[in-house]
CSV table of C-alpha atoms in Angstrom, one decimal:
chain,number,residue,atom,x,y,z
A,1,UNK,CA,132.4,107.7,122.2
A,2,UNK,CA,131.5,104.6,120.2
A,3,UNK,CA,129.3,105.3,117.1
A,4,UNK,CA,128.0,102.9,114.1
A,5,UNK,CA,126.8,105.1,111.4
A,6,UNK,CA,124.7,103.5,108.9
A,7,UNK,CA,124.1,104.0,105.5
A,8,UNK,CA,120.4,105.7,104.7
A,9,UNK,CA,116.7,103.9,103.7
A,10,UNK,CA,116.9,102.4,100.9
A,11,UNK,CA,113.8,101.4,98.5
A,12,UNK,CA,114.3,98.9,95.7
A,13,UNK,CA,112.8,96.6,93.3
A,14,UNK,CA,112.8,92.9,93.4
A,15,UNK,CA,115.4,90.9,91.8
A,16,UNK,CA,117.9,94.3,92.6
A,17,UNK,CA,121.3,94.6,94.2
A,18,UNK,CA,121.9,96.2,97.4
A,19,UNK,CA,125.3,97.2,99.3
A,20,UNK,CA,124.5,98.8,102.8
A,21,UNK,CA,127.3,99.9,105.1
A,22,UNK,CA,127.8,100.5,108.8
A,23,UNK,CA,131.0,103.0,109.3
A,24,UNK,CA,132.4,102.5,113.2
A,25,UNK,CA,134.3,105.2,115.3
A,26,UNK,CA,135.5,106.0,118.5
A,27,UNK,CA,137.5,102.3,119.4
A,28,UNK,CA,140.0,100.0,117.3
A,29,UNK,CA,137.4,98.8,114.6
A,30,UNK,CA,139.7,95.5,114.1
A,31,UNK,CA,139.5,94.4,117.3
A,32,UNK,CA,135.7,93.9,117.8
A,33,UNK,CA,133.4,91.5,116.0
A,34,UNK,CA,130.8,93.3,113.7
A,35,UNK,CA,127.7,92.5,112.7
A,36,UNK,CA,123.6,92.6,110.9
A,37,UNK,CA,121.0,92.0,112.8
A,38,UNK,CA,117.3,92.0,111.0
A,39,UNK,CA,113.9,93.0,112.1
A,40,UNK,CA,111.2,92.3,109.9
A,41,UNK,CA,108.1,95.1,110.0
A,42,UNK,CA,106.2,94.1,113.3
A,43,UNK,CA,108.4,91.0,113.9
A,44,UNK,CA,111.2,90.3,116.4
A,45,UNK,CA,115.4,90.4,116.4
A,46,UNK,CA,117.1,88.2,113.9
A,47,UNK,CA,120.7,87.7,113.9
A,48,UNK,CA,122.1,87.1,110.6
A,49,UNK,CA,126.4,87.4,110.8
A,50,UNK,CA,129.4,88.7,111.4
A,51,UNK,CA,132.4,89.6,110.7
A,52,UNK,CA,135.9,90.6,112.5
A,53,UNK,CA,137.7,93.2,110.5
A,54,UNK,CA,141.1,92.2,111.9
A,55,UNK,CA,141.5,89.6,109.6
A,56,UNK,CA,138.0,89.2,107.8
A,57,UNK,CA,136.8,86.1,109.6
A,58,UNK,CA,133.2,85.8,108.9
A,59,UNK,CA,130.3,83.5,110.3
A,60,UNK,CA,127.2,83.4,108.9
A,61,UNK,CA,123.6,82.2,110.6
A,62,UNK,CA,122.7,79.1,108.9
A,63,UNK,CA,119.4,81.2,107.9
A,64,UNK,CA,121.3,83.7,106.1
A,65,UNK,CA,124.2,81.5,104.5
A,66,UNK,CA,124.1,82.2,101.1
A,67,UNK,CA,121.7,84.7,101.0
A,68,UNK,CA,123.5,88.1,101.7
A,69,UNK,CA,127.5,88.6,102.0
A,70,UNK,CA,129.1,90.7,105.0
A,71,UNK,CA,131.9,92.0,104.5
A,72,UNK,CA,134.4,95.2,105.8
A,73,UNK,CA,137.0,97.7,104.7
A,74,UNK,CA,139.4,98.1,107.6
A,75,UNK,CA,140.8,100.7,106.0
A,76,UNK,CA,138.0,103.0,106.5
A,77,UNK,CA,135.9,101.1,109.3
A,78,UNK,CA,133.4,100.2,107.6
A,79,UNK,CA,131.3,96.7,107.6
A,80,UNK,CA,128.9,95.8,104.5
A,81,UNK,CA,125.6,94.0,104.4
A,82,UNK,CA,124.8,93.3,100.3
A,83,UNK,CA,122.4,91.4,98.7
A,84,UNK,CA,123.1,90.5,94.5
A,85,UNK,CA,119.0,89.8,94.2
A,86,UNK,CA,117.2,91.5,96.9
A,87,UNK,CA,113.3,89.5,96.9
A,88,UNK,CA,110.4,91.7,98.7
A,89,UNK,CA,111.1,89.3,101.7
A,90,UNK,CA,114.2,91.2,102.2
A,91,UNK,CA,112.1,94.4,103.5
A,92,UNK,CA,113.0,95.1,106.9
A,93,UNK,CA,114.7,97.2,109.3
A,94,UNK,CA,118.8,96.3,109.4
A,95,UNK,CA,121.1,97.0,112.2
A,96,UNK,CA,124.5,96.7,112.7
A,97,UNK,CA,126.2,95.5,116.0
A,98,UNK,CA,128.9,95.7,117.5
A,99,UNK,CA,129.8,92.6,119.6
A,100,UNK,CA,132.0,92.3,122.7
A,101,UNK,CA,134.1,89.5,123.5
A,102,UNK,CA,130.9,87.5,124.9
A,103,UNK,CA,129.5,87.8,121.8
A,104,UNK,CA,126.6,90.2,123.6
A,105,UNK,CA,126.1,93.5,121.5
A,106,UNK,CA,127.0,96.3,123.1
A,107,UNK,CA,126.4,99.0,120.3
A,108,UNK,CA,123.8,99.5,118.3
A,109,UNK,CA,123.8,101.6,114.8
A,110,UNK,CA,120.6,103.1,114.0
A,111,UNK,CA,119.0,101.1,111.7
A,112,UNK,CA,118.8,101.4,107.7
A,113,UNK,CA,115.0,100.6,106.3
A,114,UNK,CA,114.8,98.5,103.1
A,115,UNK,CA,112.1,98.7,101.2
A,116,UNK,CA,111.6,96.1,98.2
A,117,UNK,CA,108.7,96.2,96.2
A,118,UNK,CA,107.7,93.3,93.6
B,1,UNK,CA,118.8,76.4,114.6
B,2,UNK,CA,115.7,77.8,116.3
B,3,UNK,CA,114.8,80.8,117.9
B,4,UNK,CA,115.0,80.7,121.6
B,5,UNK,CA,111.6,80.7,123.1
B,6,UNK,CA,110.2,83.4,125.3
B,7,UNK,CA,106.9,84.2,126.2
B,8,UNK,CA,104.8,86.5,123.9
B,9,UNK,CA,103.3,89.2,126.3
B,10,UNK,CA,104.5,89.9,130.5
B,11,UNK,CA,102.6,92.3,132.6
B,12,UNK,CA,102.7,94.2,136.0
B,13,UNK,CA,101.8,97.1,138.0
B,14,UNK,CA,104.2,99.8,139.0
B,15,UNK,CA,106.5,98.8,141.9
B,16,UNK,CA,105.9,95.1,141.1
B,17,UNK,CA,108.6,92.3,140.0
B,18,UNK,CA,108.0,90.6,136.6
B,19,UNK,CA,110.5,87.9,135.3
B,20,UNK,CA,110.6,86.8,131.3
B,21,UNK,CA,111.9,83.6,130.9
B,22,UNK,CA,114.3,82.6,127.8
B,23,UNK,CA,114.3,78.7,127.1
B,24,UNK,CA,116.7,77.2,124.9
B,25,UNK,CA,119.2,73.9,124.6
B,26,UNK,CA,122.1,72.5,125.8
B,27,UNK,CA,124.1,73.9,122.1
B,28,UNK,CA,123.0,77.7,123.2
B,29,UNK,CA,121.8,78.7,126.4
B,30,UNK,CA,123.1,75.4,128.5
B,31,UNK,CA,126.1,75.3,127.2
B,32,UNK,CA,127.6,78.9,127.2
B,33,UNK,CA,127.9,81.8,129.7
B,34,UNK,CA,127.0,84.1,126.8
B,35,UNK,CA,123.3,85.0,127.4
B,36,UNK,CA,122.5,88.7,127.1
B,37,UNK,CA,118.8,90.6,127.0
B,38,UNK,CA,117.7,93.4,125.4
B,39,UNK,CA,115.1,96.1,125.5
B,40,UNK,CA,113.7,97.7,122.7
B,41,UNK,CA,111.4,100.7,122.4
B,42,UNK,CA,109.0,101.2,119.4
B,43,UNK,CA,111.1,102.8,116.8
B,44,UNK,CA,114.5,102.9,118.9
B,45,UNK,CA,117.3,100.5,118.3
B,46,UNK,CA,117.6,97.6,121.1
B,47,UNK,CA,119.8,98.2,124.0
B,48,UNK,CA,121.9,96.1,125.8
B,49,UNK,CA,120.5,95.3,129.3
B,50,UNK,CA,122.1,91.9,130.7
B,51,UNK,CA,125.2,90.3,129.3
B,52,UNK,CA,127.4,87.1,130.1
B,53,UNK,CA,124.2,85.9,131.7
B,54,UNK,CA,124.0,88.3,134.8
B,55,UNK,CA,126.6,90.7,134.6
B,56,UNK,CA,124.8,95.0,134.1
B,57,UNK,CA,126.4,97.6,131.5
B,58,UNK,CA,127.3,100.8,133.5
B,59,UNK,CA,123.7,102.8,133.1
B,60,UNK,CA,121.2,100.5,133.7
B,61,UNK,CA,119.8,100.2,136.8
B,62,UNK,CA,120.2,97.6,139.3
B,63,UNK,CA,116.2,96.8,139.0
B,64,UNK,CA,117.2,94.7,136.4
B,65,UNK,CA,119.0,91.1,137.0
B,66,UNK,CA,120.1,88.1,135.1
B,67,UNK,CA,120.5,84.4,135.8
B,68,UNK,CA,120.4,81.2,134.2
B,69,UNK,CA,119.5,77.7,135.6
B,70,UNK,CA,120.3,74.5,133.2
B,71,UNK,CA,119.0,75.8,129.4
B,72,UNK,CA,116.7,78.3,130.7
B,73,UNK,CA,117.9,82.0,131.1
B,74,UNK,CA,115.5,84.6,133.2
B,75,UNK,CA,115.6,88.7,133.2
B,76,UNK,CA,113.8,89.8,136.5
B,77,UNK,CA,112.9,93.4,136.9
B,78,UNK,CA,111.9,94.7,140.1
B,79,UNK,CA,110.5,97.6,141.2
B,80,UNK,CA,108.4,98.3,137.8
B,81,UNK,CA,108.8,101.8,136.0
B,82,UNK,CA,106.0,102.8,133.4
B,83,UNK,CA,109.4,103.3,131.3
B,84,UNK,CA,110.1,99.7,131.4
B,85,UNK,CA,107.2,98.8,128.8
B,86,UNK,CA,109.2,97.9,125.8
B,87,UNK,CA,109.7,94.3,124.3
B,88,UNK,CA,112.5,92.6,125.6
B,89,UNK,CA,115.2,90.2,124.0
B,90,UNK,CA,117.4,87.1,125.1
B,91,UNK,CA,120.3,86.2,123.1
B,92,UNK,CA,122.8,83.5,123.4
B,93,UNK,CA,126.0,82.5,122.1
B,94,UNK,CA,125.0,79.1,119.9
B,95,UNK,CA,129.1,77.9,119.1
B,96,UNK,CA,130.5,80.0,116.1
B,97,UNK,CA,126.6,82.1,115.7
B,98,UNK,CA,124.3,83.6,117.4
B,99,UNK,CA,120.3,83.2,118.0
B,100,UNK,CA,117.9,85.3,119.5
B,101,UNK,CA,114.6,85.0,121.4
B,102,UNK,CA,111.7,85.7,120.1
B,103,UNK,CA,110.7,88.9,122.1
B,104,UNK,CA,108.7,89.4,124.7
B,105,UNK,CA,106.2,92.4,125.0
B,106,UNK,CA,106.5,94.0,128.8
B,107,UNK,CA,103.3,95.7,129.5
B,108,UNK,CA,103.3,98.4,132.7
B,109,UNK,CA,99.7,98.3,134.2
């Protein structure tokens, strides 16, 4: 069975660091395209980048370029979402993806909450 | 690049057929067989519905269908189920990214 397996809530302060992860199990984790999308509180599905653990390829939406870094550890399937100054814009619900080879998601994680207060 | 465009709120009665409409450009939704939809229950992560424009995971019911004509994708449900209010997604493949819809809010009379 495929899983993703986030990290917990986090709450922070403005101007903090932040290193989320997304730990996948049950298929080859280098073989699939993985991924963050954001929700904002009340607001709809951003998609922000990904990554392909097989040989750390990584695209970024134009949005998010520059503003986070995604990232994995093969080794232990696990993908990264971090942020080295997190602003209270950043509050928001973050999931990873999985994404086939039609770039559609096909598995969800379960969400990690951040919380950044000013 | 923008967010494809859906409209904000769809309604219908149980039994009835709705369609949402996802309009994008000839860089995303024109130019790609990637479109996928999603549905998303308050507090529940999203859940793939549609994907390669009209193609069904195993699970979902067949009420549920997916097509595309020039760069405008549609979801058409059918047969309406009071479990089918949730807001719903279209995604495309945009050429090295990926951009979402903006939602649209299914409401079940």
């Amino acid at each position: 069975e495929v899983q993703l397996v986030q990290s917990g809530a986090e709450v922070k302060k403005s101007g903090e660091s932040l290193k989320m992860s997304c730990k996948g199990s049950g298929y080859t984790f280098t073989s699939y395209w993985i991924g963050w999308v954001r929700q904002m509180p009340g607001k709809g599905l951003e998609w922000m980048g990904i990554i392909y653990p097989g040989d750390s390829d990584t695209r970024y939406s134009p949005s998010f370029q520059g503003q986070v870094t995604i990232s994995a550890d093969k080794s232990i399937s696990t993908a990264y979402l971090q942020w080295s100054s997190l602003k209270a814009s950043d509050t928001a619900m973050y999931y990873c993806a999985r994404h086939s080879g039609s770039y559609s998601i096909d598995y969800w994680g379960q969400g990690t909450l951040v919380t950044v207060s000013s | 690049q923008s967010a494809l465009t859906q409209p904000r709120s769809v309604s219908g009665s149980p039994g009835q057929s709705v369609t949402i409409s996802c309009t994008g450009t000839s860089s995303d939704v024109g130019g790609y067989k990637y479109v996928s939809w999603y549905q998303q229950h308050p507090g529940k992560a999203p859940k793939l519905m549609i994907y390669d424009v009209t193609k069904r995971p195993s699970g979902v019911p067949d009420r549920f269908s997916g097509s595309k004509s020039g760069n405008t994708a549609s979801l058409t449900i059918s047969g309406l189920q009071a479990e089918d209010e949730a807001d719903y997604y279209c995604c495309s493949y945009a050429g090295s990214s990926v951009v979402f819809g903006g939602g649209t809010k299914l409401t079940v009379l």
